Amino acid sequence: MSSPAPSTDQRGGDPQSAKSRLVLDAARRAATYIDGCRDRGVFPTRQAVSDLARFPRDLAREPVPAHEVLAMLDEVGSPATVVSTAGRYFGYVNGGTDPVAAAAAVLVGAWDQNVALPVMSPVAAHLDELAARWSCQLLGLPDTAVAAFCSGATIANLTGILAARDALLHRAGWSVERRGLAGAPALRVVASAEIHASVVKALRAAGFGADQIERAPTDDRGRVLVDRFPAVDDRTVVLLQAGNVDTGHSDPFDQLIPVVRDRGGWVHVDGAFGLWAAASETQRHLVAGVESADSWATDAHKWLNAPYDSGIAICRDPEDLRRAVASHAAYLSTDAERAPAHLGLQMSQRARGAEVWAILAGRGRRGVADLVDSLCAHATRMAALLAAGGARVLVPTVLNQVLVRFDDDETTDAVIAAVQADRTCWVAGTEWHGHRAMRVSVCDAATTVTDIEIAAAAILRCRRALDVT
Ligand SMILES: *Cc1c(COP(=O)(O)O)cnc(C)c1O
């Protein structure tokens, strides 16, 4: 038989369809963007932001050709981006984009696969399963655990909390699926006083208000204090964290989790970025014992540098997850198979697992460990350089978070504002135990030692400039 014909558009005989020309144009523009953004300021110029007014405010009455839409997106949009993928963005724990994942996203976008059910996309389902299993292995979590991709750690936290709620009530003889929550036995919620705002939001969505949360006191690094931890029972959901968003420190899992589980309680761990410490031999000790929890939330779009949005909800016992989130319509039944629609809150969903697969397939175990180690080393170096230049490091630097302060609240805020205006790098401010602080989150895989040195020098230059003016 003859080989397949060269790529001809079946309808018109055009060697390249309009659709593929458009994708090539987008890829070319993306490549130009990637090569150019290293040479410009991290935050867009004021001009670029005010030029956003060039996007017409009113919806067009008639269709506009696709290539014109793409051109406008690039010409007006690209200069107004925050460059979070070129090594010098340290604001929030956002993460950059692994090159292979950015490239895979182009292909996966063309595929347009719905990973809800395996029958909708064999390839998306297969890669989803591999990426989920590899993630659990890298994080040192139990073989029995099931992982499901979702939009981010907020939804992964909600998923874990729903699994916890419904499992504890199930053990108490109450089916939330049939009877709902009104009249159900009361559950307690004990959370670290430092728990992330997204967990409080997730609790609210699961039916627990802020006043119902018992806050477990924490130490000066943001870790739960074991000797002041409330006594719990088999109706208690406990929320701990791997990686405090300001300090990077984790709760003492090996001292807390066994006690809670012995008493029949449930431990959920928010490890949006910190859980990845487990993938490194040298950092693993920071989250020792985390594998004995009941559920975990993490992100692939943070430390792993997957494209947005990509969270992972993980549950020790798959049955507990299914009880809380599986749907039962007959046309969706896929009993024997792993179906993401039955492992999370979303039904239709893009093939996030395929992008994560690309990252993990490319890096392997060693590459992920090296990524964790390198961002930790960069953070340590940043802290040392800032300290040498007169900053006070507020908390011993672990993982990828650096928390510093300059003189007083006013000076600290002034330095942060100056750094943001300078655009060499970007850092955010925060409040730590009543004081203003600068938070430097090292989470872009593209960051190099040189980036750290250039950024530290820029921060210290901004500090010194305050003395002159
Ligand atoms: C970022 C973060 C979250 C929220 O994650 P999203 O992916 O933005 O929803 C939750 N907890 C911690 C500790 C985080 O750093």
CSV table of C-alpha atoms and ligand atoms in Angstrom, one decimal:
chain,number,residue,atom,x,y,z
A,1,MET,CA,0.0,0.0,0.0
A,2,SER,CA,1.1,3.5,-0.6
A,3,SER,CA,2.3,5.7,2.3
A,4,PRO,CA,-0.1,8.4,3.6
A,5,ALA,CA,-0.4,11.4,1.2
A,6,PRO,CA,1.6,14.5,2.2
A,7,SER,CA,-0.4,16.7,4.5
A,8,THR,CA,-3.2,17.9,2.2
A,9,ASP,CA,-6.3,19.6,3.3
A,10,GLN,CA,-8.9,17.0,2.2
A,11,ARG,CA,-11.4,19.6,1.4
A,12,GLY,CA,-9.4,22.1,-0.6
A,13,GLY,CA,-6.1,20.4,-1.5
A,14,ASP,CA,-4.3,23.3,0.3
A,15,PRO,CA,-1.0,21.8,1.6
A,16,GLN,CA,-1.6,23.5,4.9
A,17,SER,CA,-5.1,24.1,6.3
A,18,ALA,CA,-6.0,27.5,7.6
A,19,LYS,CA,-6.2,25.9,11.0
A,20,SER,CA,-2.7,24.6,11.0
A,21,ARG,CA,-1.3,27.8,9.6
A,22,LEU,CA,-2.9,29.6,12.5
A,23,VAL,CA,-1.3,27.2,15.0
A,24,LEU,CA,2.1,27.6,13.3
A,25,ASP,CA,1.6,31.4,13.6
A,26,ALA,CA,0.8,31.1,17.3
A,27,ALA,CA,3.8,28.8,17.8
A,28,ARG,CA,6.1,31.3,16.1
A,29,ARG,CA,4.7,34.1,18.1
A,30,ALA,CA,5.1,32.1,21.3
A,31,ALA,CA,8.8,31.3,20.4
A,32,THR,CA,9.5,35.0,19.8
A,33,TYR,CA,7.9,35.8,23.1
A,34,ILE,CA,9.9,33.2,25.0
A,35,ASP,CA,13.2,34.4,23.5
A,36,GLY,CA,12.3,38.1,24.1
A,37,CYS,CA,10.9,38.1,27.6
A,38,ARG,CA,14.3,37.4,29.2
A,39,ASP,CA,15.5,40.8,28.1
A,40,ARG,CA,12.7,42.9,29.4
A,41,GLY,CA,11.5,43.9,32.9
A,42,VAL,CA,9.6,41.3,34.9
A,43,PHE,CA,6.6,43.5,35.4
A,44,PRO,CA,5.1,45.2,32.3
A,45,THR,CA,5.8,48.9,31.7
A,46,ARG,CA,3.1,51.4,32.5
A,47,GLN,CA,2.8,52.0,28.8
A,48,ALA,CA,2.1,48.3,28.1
A,49,VAL,CA,-0.6,48.2,30.7
A,50,SER,CA,-2.3,51.4,29.5
A,51,ASP,CA,-2.1,50.0,25.9
A,52,LEU,CA,-4.5,47.3,27.0
A,53,ALA,CA,-7.1,49.9,26.1
A,54,ARG,CA,-6.3,49.0,22.5
A,55,PHE,CA,-8.4,45.8,23.0
A,56,PRO,CA,-11.8,47.1,21.8
A,57,ARG,CA,-14.2,47.5,24.7
A,58,ASP,CA,-17.2,46.7,22.7
A,59,LEU,CA,-17.9,43.2,21.4
A,60,ALA,CA,-17.5,43.2,17.6
A,61,ARG,CA,-20.8,43.0,15.7
A,62,GLU,CA,-19.3,40.9,12.8
A,63,PRO,CA,-16.7,38.1,12.9
A,64,VAL,CA,-13.0,39.1,12.8
A,65,PRO,CA,-10.5,36.9,10.9
A,66,ALA,CA,-8.6,34.5,13.2
A,67,HIS,CA,-5.2,35.8,12.2
A,68,GLU,CA,-6.1,39.3,13.2
A,69,VAL,CA,-7.4,38.2,16.6
A,70,LEU,CA,-4.2,36.3,17.2
A,71,ALA,CA,-2.1,39.3,16.1
A,72,MET,CA,-3.9,41.6,18.5
A,73,LEU,CA,-3.5,39.1,21.3
A,74,ASP,CA,0.2,39.0,20.7
A,75,GLU,CA,0.9,42.7,19.9
A,76,VAL,CA,-1.2,44.1,22.7
A,77,GLY,CA,-1.2,41.2,25.1
A,78,SER,CA,2.3,39.9,25.1
A,79,PRO,CA,4.0,43.1,26.3
A,80,ALA,CA,1.5,43.4,29.2
A,81,THR,CA,2.4,40.0,30.7
A,82,VAL,CA,4.2,39.5,33.9
A,83,VAL,CA,7.3,37.5,33.0
A,84,SER,CA,7.0,34.6,35.4
A,85,THR,CA,9.0,32.1,33.3
A,86,ALA,CA,12.4,33.7,32.8
A,87,GLY,CA,14.0,33.2,36.2
A,88,ARG,CA,13.4,36.4,38.1
A,89,TYR,CA,9.8,36.3,39.3
A,90,PHE,CA,9.7,35.7,43.0
A,91,GLY,CA,6.3,36.9,43.9
A,92,TYR,CA,3.8,34.4,45.3
A,93,VAL,CA,4.5,30.8,44.8
A,94,ASN,CA,3.5,30.7,41.1
A,95,GLY,CA,6.1,28.6,39.4
A,96,GLY,CA,7.3,29.0,35.8
A,97,THR,CA,6.7,26.7,32.9
A,98,ASP,CA,8.8,23.7,32.1
A,99,PRO,CA,9.7,24.0,28.4
A,100,VAL,CA,8.6,20.5,27.5
A,101,ALA,CA,5.2,21.2,29.3
A,102,ALA,CA,4.8,24.5,27.4
A,103,ALA,CA,5.5,22.7,24.2
A,104,ALA,CA,3.3,19.7,25.1
A,105,ALA,CA,0.5,22.2,25.9
A,106,VAL,CA,0.5,23.3,22.3
A,107,LEU,CA,0.0,19.8,21.1
A,108,VAL,CA,-2.5,18.8,23.8
A,109,GLY,CA,-4.4,22.0,23.0
A,110,ALA,CA,-4.7,20.8,19.4
A,111,TRP,CA,-5.9,17.4,20.6
A,112,ASP,CA,-8.7,19.0,22.7
A,113,GLN,CA,-9.3,15.8,24.6
A,114,ASN,CA,-11.8,15.5,27.4
A,115,VAL,CA,-10.3,13.3,30.1
A,116,ALA,CA,-13.6,12.8,32.1
A,117,LEU,CA,-14.0,9.2,30.9
A,118,PRO,CA,-11.5,6.8,29.3
A,119,VAL,CA,-13.9,6.2,26.4
A,120,MET,CA,-13.8,9.9,25.6
A,121,SER,CA,-10.0,9.8,25.2
A,122,PRO,CA,-7.9,6.7,25.6
A,123,VAL,CA,-4.6,8.7,25.3
A,124,ALA,CA,-5.7,11.3,27.8
A,125,ALA,CA,-6.9,8.7,30.3
A,126,HIS,CA,-3.7,6.7,29.9
A,127,LEU,CA,-1.3,9.6,30.5
A,128,ASP,CA,-3.5,10.9,33.3
A,129,GLU,CA,-3.1,7.6,35.1
A,130,LEU,CA,0.7,7.5,34.5
A,131,ALA,CA,1.2,11.1,35.7
A,132,ALA,CA,-1.0,10.5,38.7
A,133,ARG,CA,0.8,7.3,39.7
A,134,TRP,CA,4.3,8.8,39.1
A,135,SER,CA,3.3,11.9,41.2
A,136,CYS,CA,2.3,9.7,44.2
A,137,GLN,CA,5.6,7.7,43.8
A,138,LEU,CA,7.7,10.9,43.7
A,139,LEU,CA,5.9,12.2,46.8
A,140,GLY,CA,6.5,9.0,48.7
A,141,LEU,CA,2.8,8.4,49.2
A,142,PRO,CA,1.2,5.0,49.7
A,143,ASP,CA,0.8,2.6,46.7
A,144,THR,CA,-2.9,2.4,47.4
A,145,ALA,CA,-3.5,6.1,47.2
A,146,VAL,CA,-5.4,7.6,44.3
A,147,ALA,CA,-4.4,10.9,42.7
A,148,ALA,CA,-6.7,13.1,40.6
A,149,PHE,CA,-5.8,16.2,38.7
A,150,CYS,CA,-7.9,19.3,39.3
A,151,SER,CA,-7.6,23.1,38.8
A,152,GLY,CA,-5.3,23.8,41.8
A,153,ALA,CA,-4.6,23.3,45.5
A,154,THR,CA,-7.8,25.1,46.5
A,155,ILE,CA,-9.9,22.6,44.7
A,156,ALA,CA,-7.6,19.8,45.8
A,157,ASN,CA,-8.1,21.0,49.4
A,158,LEU,CA,-11.8,21.1,48.9
A,159,THR,CA,-11.7,17.5,47.5
A,160,GLY,CA,-9.8,16.2,50.5
A,161,ILE,CA,-12.1,18.0,53.0
A,162,LEU,CA,-15.2,16.5,51.3
A,163,ALA,CA,-13.6,13.0,51.4
A,164,ALA,CA,-12.8,13.6,55.1
A,165,ARG,CA,-16.3,14.9,55.9
A,166,ASP,CA,-18.1,12.1,54.1
A,167,ALA,CA,-15.8,9.3,55.4
A,168,LEU,CA,-16.1,10.3,59.1
A,169,LEU,CA,-19.9,10.6,58.8
A,170,HIS,CA,-20.0,7.3,56.9
A,171,ARG,CA,-18.1,5.7,59.8
A,172,ALA,CA,-20.7,7.3,62.2
A,173,GLY,CA,-23.5,5.6,60.2
A,174,TRP,CA,-24.6,8.7,58.2
A,175,SER,CA,-24.7,8.8,54.4
A,176,VAL,CA,-24.2,12.4,53.1
A,177,GLU,CA,-25.0,11.2,49.7
A,178,ARG,CA,-28.5,10.2,50.7
A,179,ARG,CA,-29.3,12.4,53.7
A,180,GLY,CA,-27.3,15.5,53.1
A,181,LEU,CA,-25.9,17.5,56.0
A,182,ALA,CA,-28.9,18.8,57.9
A,183,GLY,CA,-29.2,16.7,61.0
A,184,ALA,CA,-25.9,14.9,60.5
A,185,PRO,CA,-23.7,14.2,63.6
A,186,ALA,CA,-21.5,17.2,64.3
A,187,LEU,CA,-17.9,17.1,63.1
A,188,ARG,CA,-15.0,19.1,64.6
A,189,VAL,CA,-12.4,20.9,62.5
A,190,VAL,CA,-8.9,21.5,63.9
A,191,ALA,CA,-6.6,23.5,61.7
A,192,SER,CA,-3.2,25.0,62.1
A,193,ALA,CA,-3.5,28.6,63.0
A,194,GLU,CA,-1.3,29.2,59.9
A,195,ILE,CA,-3.5,27.3,57.5
A,196,HIS,CA,-3.7,28.8,54.0
A,197,ALA,CA,-6.6,31.0,53.2
A,198,SER,CA,-7.7,28.6,50.4
A,199,VAL,CA,-8.3,25.9,53.1
A,200,VAL,CA,-10.6,28.3,55.0
A,201,LYS,CA,-12.4,28.9,51.7
A,202,ALA,CA,-12.6,25.2,51.0
A,203,LEU,CA,-14.0,24.5,54.5
A,204,ARG,CA,-16.7,27.1,53.9
A,205,ALA,CA,-17.7,25.4,50.6
A,206,ALA,CA,-17.8,22.1,52.5
A,207,GLY,CA,-20.2,23.5,55.2
A,208,PHE,CA,-17.7,24.6,57.9
A,209,GLY,CA,-17.7,28.3,58.8
A,210,ALA,CA,-14.6,30.2,60.2
A,211,ASP,CA,-16.0,30.2,63.7
A,212,GLN,CA,-16.2,26.4,63.7
A,213,ILE,CA,-12.5,26.0,63.1
A,214,GLU,CA,-10.4,25.3,66.2
A,215,ARG,CA,-7.1,27.0,65.5
A,216,ALA,CA,-4.0,25.0,66.7
A,217,PRO,CA,-1.3,27.4,67.9
A,218,THR,CA,2.0,27.6,66.0
A,219,ASP,CA,5.6,28.5,66.7
A,220,ASP,CA,7.7,31.4,65.4
A,221,ARG,CA,8.3,29.5,62.1
A,222,GLY,CA,4.6,28.8,61.5
A,223,ARG,CA,4.6,25.1,62.7
A,224,VAL,CA,1.9,23.6,64.8
A,225,LEU,CA,3.0,23.2,68.5
A,226,VAL,CA,2.6,19.5,69.4
A,227,ASP,CA,2.2,20.1,73.1
A,228,ARG,CA,-0.6,22.6,72.6
A,229,PHE,CA,-2.5,20.6,70.0
A,230,PRO,CA,-6.1,20.0,71.0
A,231,ALA,CA,-7.3,16.4,71.9
A,232,VAL,CA,-9.2,15.0,68.9
A,233,ASP,CA,-11.7,12.2,68.4
A,234,ASP,CA,-13.2,10.1,65.6
A,235,ARG,CA,-15.3,13.0,64.5
A,236,THR,CA,-12.4,15.4,63.9
A,237,VAL,CA,-11.0,16.6,60.6
A,238,VAL,CA,-7.4,17.9,61.1
A,239,LEU,CA,-5.8,20.2,58.6
A,240,LEU,CA,-2.1,20.5,58.5
A,241,GLN,CA,0.4,22.0,56.0
A,242,ALA,CA,3.6,21.0,54.2
A,243,GLY,CA,5.2,24.3,53.3
A,244,ASN,CA,3.9,27.5,55.1
A,245,VAL,CA,3.3,30.0,52.4
A,246,ASP,CA,5.5,32.6,54.1
A,247,THR,CA,8.3,30.5,55.7
A,248,GLY,CA,8.3,27.2,53.9
A,249,HIS,CA,8.3,25.3,57.2
A,250,SER,CA,6.1,22.2,57.7
A,251,ASP,CA,4.0,20.9,60.6
A,252,PRO,CA,5.6,18.0,62.7
A,253,PHE,CA,3.7,15.3,60.9
A,254,ASP,CA,5.5,12.4,62.5
A,255,GLN,CA,4.4,13.5,65.9
A,256,LEU,CA,0.8,14.6,65.1
A,257,ILE,CA,-0.6,12.3,62.4
A,258,PRO,CA,-0.3,8.9,64.2
A,259,VAL,CA,-2.1,10.4,67.3
A,260,VAL,CA,-5.0,11.8,65.3
A,261,ARG,CA,-5.4,8.6,63.2
A,262,ASP,CA,-5.2,6.4,66.3
A,263,ARG,CA,-8.1,8.2,67.7
A,264,GLY,CA,-10.1,7.8,64.5
A,265,GLY,CA,-9.7,11.3,63.2
A,266,TRP,CA,-8.8,12.3,59.6
A,267,VAL,CA,-5.7,14.2,58.6
A,268,HIS,CA,-5.6,16.3,55.4
A,269,VAL,CA,-2.4,18.0,54.4
A,270,ASP,CA,-2.2,21.1,52.3
A,271,GLY,CA,1.1,20.7,50.5
A,272,ALA,CA,0.6,23.0,47.5
A,273,PHE,CA,4.3,23.4,47.0
A,274,GLY,CA,5.9,21.9,50.2
A,275,LEU,CA,4.9,18.3,49.5
A,276,TRP,CA,7.5,18.2,46.7
A,277,ALA,CA,10.2,18.3,49.4
A,278,ALA,CA,9.5,14.5,49.6
A,279,ALA,CA,10.8,14.1,46.0
A,280,SER,CA,14.4,15.0,47.2
A,281,GLU,CA,16.6,12.9,49.4
A,282,THR,CA,18.1,16.0,50.9
A,283,GLN,CA,14.9,17.8,51.6
A,284,ARG,CA,12.6,14.8,52.5
A,285,HIS,CA,13.3,15.2,56.2
A,286,LEU,CA,11.4,18.5,56.2
A,287,VAL,CA,8.1,16.6,55.6
A,288,ALA,CA,8.9,13.4,57.6
A,289,GLY,CA,5.8,11.4,58.3
A,290,VAL,CA,3.6,13.2,55.9
A,291,GLU,CA,2.9,10.0,54.0
A,292,SER,CA,0.8,8.7,56.9
A,293,ALA,CA,-2.0,11.3,56.4
A,294,ASP,CA,-5.4,10.4,54.9
A,295,SER,CA,-5.5,12.9,52.1
A,296,TRP,CA,-3.2,15.5,50.5
A,297,ALA,CA,-3.5,18.5,48.2
A,298,THR,CA,-0.7,19.7,46.0
A,299,ASP,CA,0.0,21.6,42.8
A,300,ALA,CA,1.8,20.6,39.6
A,301,HIS,CA,1.7,24.3,38.5
A,302,LYS,CA,3.9,25.4,41.4
A,303,TRP,CA,7.1,23.5,42.1
A,304,LEU,CA,6.8,21.1,39.1
A,305,ASN,CA,6.3,24.1,36.7
A,306,ALA,CA,3.3,22.7,34.9
A,307,PRO,CA,1.2,25.2,32.9
A,308,TYR,CA,-1.9,26.5,34.7
A,309,ASP,CA,-4.0,25.2,36.1
A,310,SER,CA,-2.9,22.0,37.5
A,311,GLY,CA,-3.6,20.8,41.1
A,312,ILE,CA,-3.6,17.2,42.4
A,313,ALA,CA,-6.0,15.8,45.0
A,314,ILE,CA,-4.7,12.6,46.6
A,315,CYS,CA,-6.6,10.2,48.9
A,316,ARG,CA,-5.2,7.2,50.8
A,317,ASP,CA,-8.3,5.1,50.2
A,318,PRO,CA,-9.8,5.5,46.8
A,319,GLU,CA,-13.2,4.5,48.2
A,320,ASP,CA,-13.2,7.5,50.4
A,321,LEU,CA,-12.6,9.8,47.4
A,322,ARG,CA,-15.3,8.1,45.3
A,323,ARG,CA,-17.9,8.3,48.1
A,324,ALA,CA,-17.5,12.0,48.1
A,325,VAL,CA,-17.2,12.9,44.5
A,326,ALA,CA,-18.3,10.1,42.1
A,327,SER,CA,-21.4,10.7,40.0
A,328,HIS,CA,-23.8,7.9,39.3
A,329,ALA,CA,-25.6,8.7,36.1
A,330,ALA,CA,-26.0,5.5,34.1
A,331,TYR,CA,-24.4,6.9,30.9
A,332,LEU,CA,-21.3,7.8,32.9
A,333,SER,CA,-20.7,4.4,34.5
A,334,THR,CA,-17.2,3.0,34.0
A,335,ASP,CA,-17.0,0.7,36.9
A,336,ALA,CA,-13.7,-1.1,36.2
A,337,GLU,CA,-11.7,1.8,34.9
A,338,ARG,CA,-10.1,4.9,36.4
A,339,ALA,CA,-12.4,7.8,35.3
A,340,PRO,CA,-11.3,11.3,36.4
A,341,ALA,CA,-15.0,12.4,36.3
A,342,HIS,CA,-15.5,10.1,39.3
A,343,LEU,CA,-12.4,11.1,41.2
A,344,GLY,CA,-12.9,14.9,41.4
A,345,LEU,CA,-15.4,17.7,41.3
A,346,GLN,CA,-15.2,18.3,37.6
A,347,MET,CA,-16.8,16.3,34.9
A,348,SER,CA,-15.4,17.6,31.6
A,349,GLN,CA,-11.7,18.5,32.0
A,350,ARG,CA,-8.7,19.2,29.9
A,351,ALA,CA,-5.8,16.7,29.8
A,352,ARG,CA,-3.7,18.2,32.6
A,353,GLY,CA,-2.2,14.8,33.2
A,354,ALA,CA,-0.6,14.8,29.7
A,355,GLU,CA,1.4,17.9,30.5
A,356,VAL,CA,2.5,16.6,33.8
A,357,TRP,CA,3.4,13.3,32.1
A,358,ALA,CA,5.6,15.3,29.7
A,359,ILE,CA,7.4,16.9,32.6
A,360,LEU,CA,7.9,13.7,34.6
A,361,ALA,CA,8.8,11.7,31.5
A,362,GLY,CA,11.5,14.3,30.7
A,363,ARG,CA,12.9,14.7,34.1
A,364,GLY,CA,12.7,11.3,35.6
A,365,ARG,CA,13.2,10.8,39.3
A,366,ARG,CA,16.6,12.4,39.3
A,367,GLY,CA,15.5,15.4,37.4
A,368,VAL,CA,12.6,16.1,39.8
A,369,ALA,CA,14.9,15.8,42.8
A,370,ASP,CA,17.4,18.1,41.1
A,371,LEU,CA,14.7,20.6,40.5
A,372,VAL,CA,13.7,20.6,44.2
A,373,ASP,CA,17.3,20.8,45.3
A,374,SER,CA,18.2,23.7,43.0
A,375,LEU,CA,15.3,25.9,44.0
A,376,CYS,CA,16.2,25.2,47.7
A,377,ALA,CA,19.8,26.1,47.0
A,378,HIS,CA,18.8,29.3,45.2
A,379,ALA,CA,16.6,30.3,48.2
A,380,THR,CA,19.5,29.7,50.6
A,381,ARG,CA,21.8,31.8,48.5
A,382,MET,CA,19.3,34.6,48.1
A,383,ALA,CA,18.9,34.7,51.9
A,384,ALA,CA,22.6,34.8,52.4
A,385,LEU,CA,23.1,37.6,49.9
A,386,LEU,CA,20.3,39.7,51.4
A,387,ALA,CA,21.6,39.2,54.9
A,388,ALA,CA,25.1,40.2,53.8
A,389,GLY,CA,23.6,43.4,52.5
A,390,GLY,CA,21.9,44.3,55.7
A,391,ALA,CA,18.5,42.6,55.6
A,392,ARG,CA,17.2,40.7,58.6
A,393,VAL,CA,16.2,37.1,57.8
A,394,LEU,CA,13.1,36.6,59.9
A,395,VAL,CA,12.9,32.8,59.8
A,396,PRO,CA,15.6,30.2,59.0
A,397,THR,CA,15.3,29.6,55.3
A,398,VAL,CA,14.0,26.2,54.3
A,399,LEU,CA,12.7,25.0,51.0
A,400,ASN,CA,12.1,27.8,48.5
A,401,GLN,CA,10.9,30.7,50.8
A,402,VAL,CA,13.0,33.6,52.0
A,403,LEU,CA,11.4,36.0,54.5
A,404,VAL,CA,13.3,39.2,55.2
A,405,ARG,CA,12.8,42.6,56.6
A,406,PHE,CA,14.6,45.9,56.3
A,407,ASP,CA,14.9,48.0,59.4
A,408,ASP,CA,11.2,48.8,60.1
A,409,ASP,CA,7.8,48.3,58.5
A,410,GLU,CA,8.0,51.5,56.5
A,411,THR,CA,11.4,50.8,55.1
A,412,THR,CA,10.4,47.2,54.2
A,413,ASP,CA,7.4,48.4,52.3
A,414,ALA,CA,9.4,51.1,50.6
A,415,VAL,CA,12.0,48.6,49.4
A,416,ILE,CA,9.3,46.2,48.1
A,417,ALA,CA,7.7,49.1,46.2
A,418,ALA,CA,11.1,50.2,44.8
A,419,VAL,CA,11.9,46.6,43.7
A,420,GLN,CA,8.6,46.3,42.0
A,421,ALA,CA,9.1,49.6,40.1
A,422,ASP,CA,12.7,48.7,39.2
A,423,ARG,CA,11.4,45.5,37.3
A,424,THR,CA,14.8,43.6,37.5
A,425,CYS,CA,12.9,41.1,39.6
A,426,TRP,CA,9.5,41.0,41.4
A,427,VAL,CA,8.9,40.2,45.0
A,428,ALA,CA,5.8,40.6,47.2
A,429,GLY,CA,5.2,41.8,50.7
A,430,THR,CA,3.5,40.0,53.5
A,431,GLU,CA,2.9,40.3,57.2
A,432,TRP,CA,4.8,38.0,59.5
A,433,HIS,CA,3.8,38.0,63.2
A,434,GLY,CA,2.8,41.6,63.3
A,435,HIS,CA,5.6,42.9,61.1
A,436,ARG,CA,5.9,43.8,57.4
A,437,ALA,CA,8.2,41.5,55.5
A,438,MET,CA,9.5,40.9,52.0
A,439,ARG,CA,8.8,37.4,50.8
A,440,VAL,CA,11.0,35.9,48.1
A,441,SER,CA,9.5,32.7,46.6
A,442,VAL,CA,11.9,30.8,44.4
A,443,CYS,CA,9.7,28.6,42.2
A,444,ASP,CA,10.7,29.0,38.6
A,445,ALA,CA,12.7,26.1,37.2
A,446,ALA,CA,14.4,28.6,34.8
A,447,THR,CA,16.1,30.5,37.7
A,448,THR,CA,19.9,30.3,37.6
A,449,VAL,CA,22.5,31.3,40.1
A,450,THR,CA,23.1,34.4,38.0
A,451,ASP,CA,19.4,35.3,38.3
A,452,ILE,CA,19.7,35.1,42.1
A,453,GLU,CA,22.8,37.3,42.1
A,454,ILE,CA,21.3,39.9,39.8
A,455,ALA,CA,18.0,39.9,41.8
A,456,ALA,CA,19.7,40.2,45.2
A,457,ALA,CA,21.9,43.0,43.9
A,458,ALA,CA,18.8,44.8,42.6
A,459,ILE,CA,17.0,44.5,45.9
A,460,LEU,CA,20.0,45.8,47.8
A,461,ARG,CA,20.4,48.6,45.3
A,462,CYS,CA,16.8,49.6,45.9
A,463,ARG,CA,17.4,49.6,49.7
A,464,ARG,CA,20.5,51.8,49.4
A,465,ALA,CA,18.7,54.2,47.1
A,466,LEU,CA,16.2,55.0,49.9
A,467,ASP,CA,19.1,56.4,52.0
A,468,VAL,CA,20.1,58.8,49.3
A,469,THR,CA,16.7,60.2,48.6
B,1,LIG,C1,-0.9,28.3,46.4
B,1,LIG,C2,-1.3,27.7,47.6
B,1,LIG,C3,-2.7,27.2,47.8
B,1,LIG,C4,-3.7,27.5,46.7
B,1,LIG,O1,-3.4,26.8,45.5
B,1,LIG,P1,-4.0,27.2,44.1
B,1,LIG,O2,-3.4,26.2,43.2
B,1,LIG,O3,-3.7,28.6,43.9
B,1,LIG,O4,-5.5,27.0,44.2
B,1,LIG,C5,-3.0,26.5,48.9
B,1,LIG,N1,-2.1,26.3,49.9
B,1,LIG,C6,-0.8,26.7,49.8
B,1,LIG,C7,0.1,26.4,50.9
B,1,LIG,C8,-0.4,27.4,48.7
B,1,LIG,O5,0.9,27.8,48.6
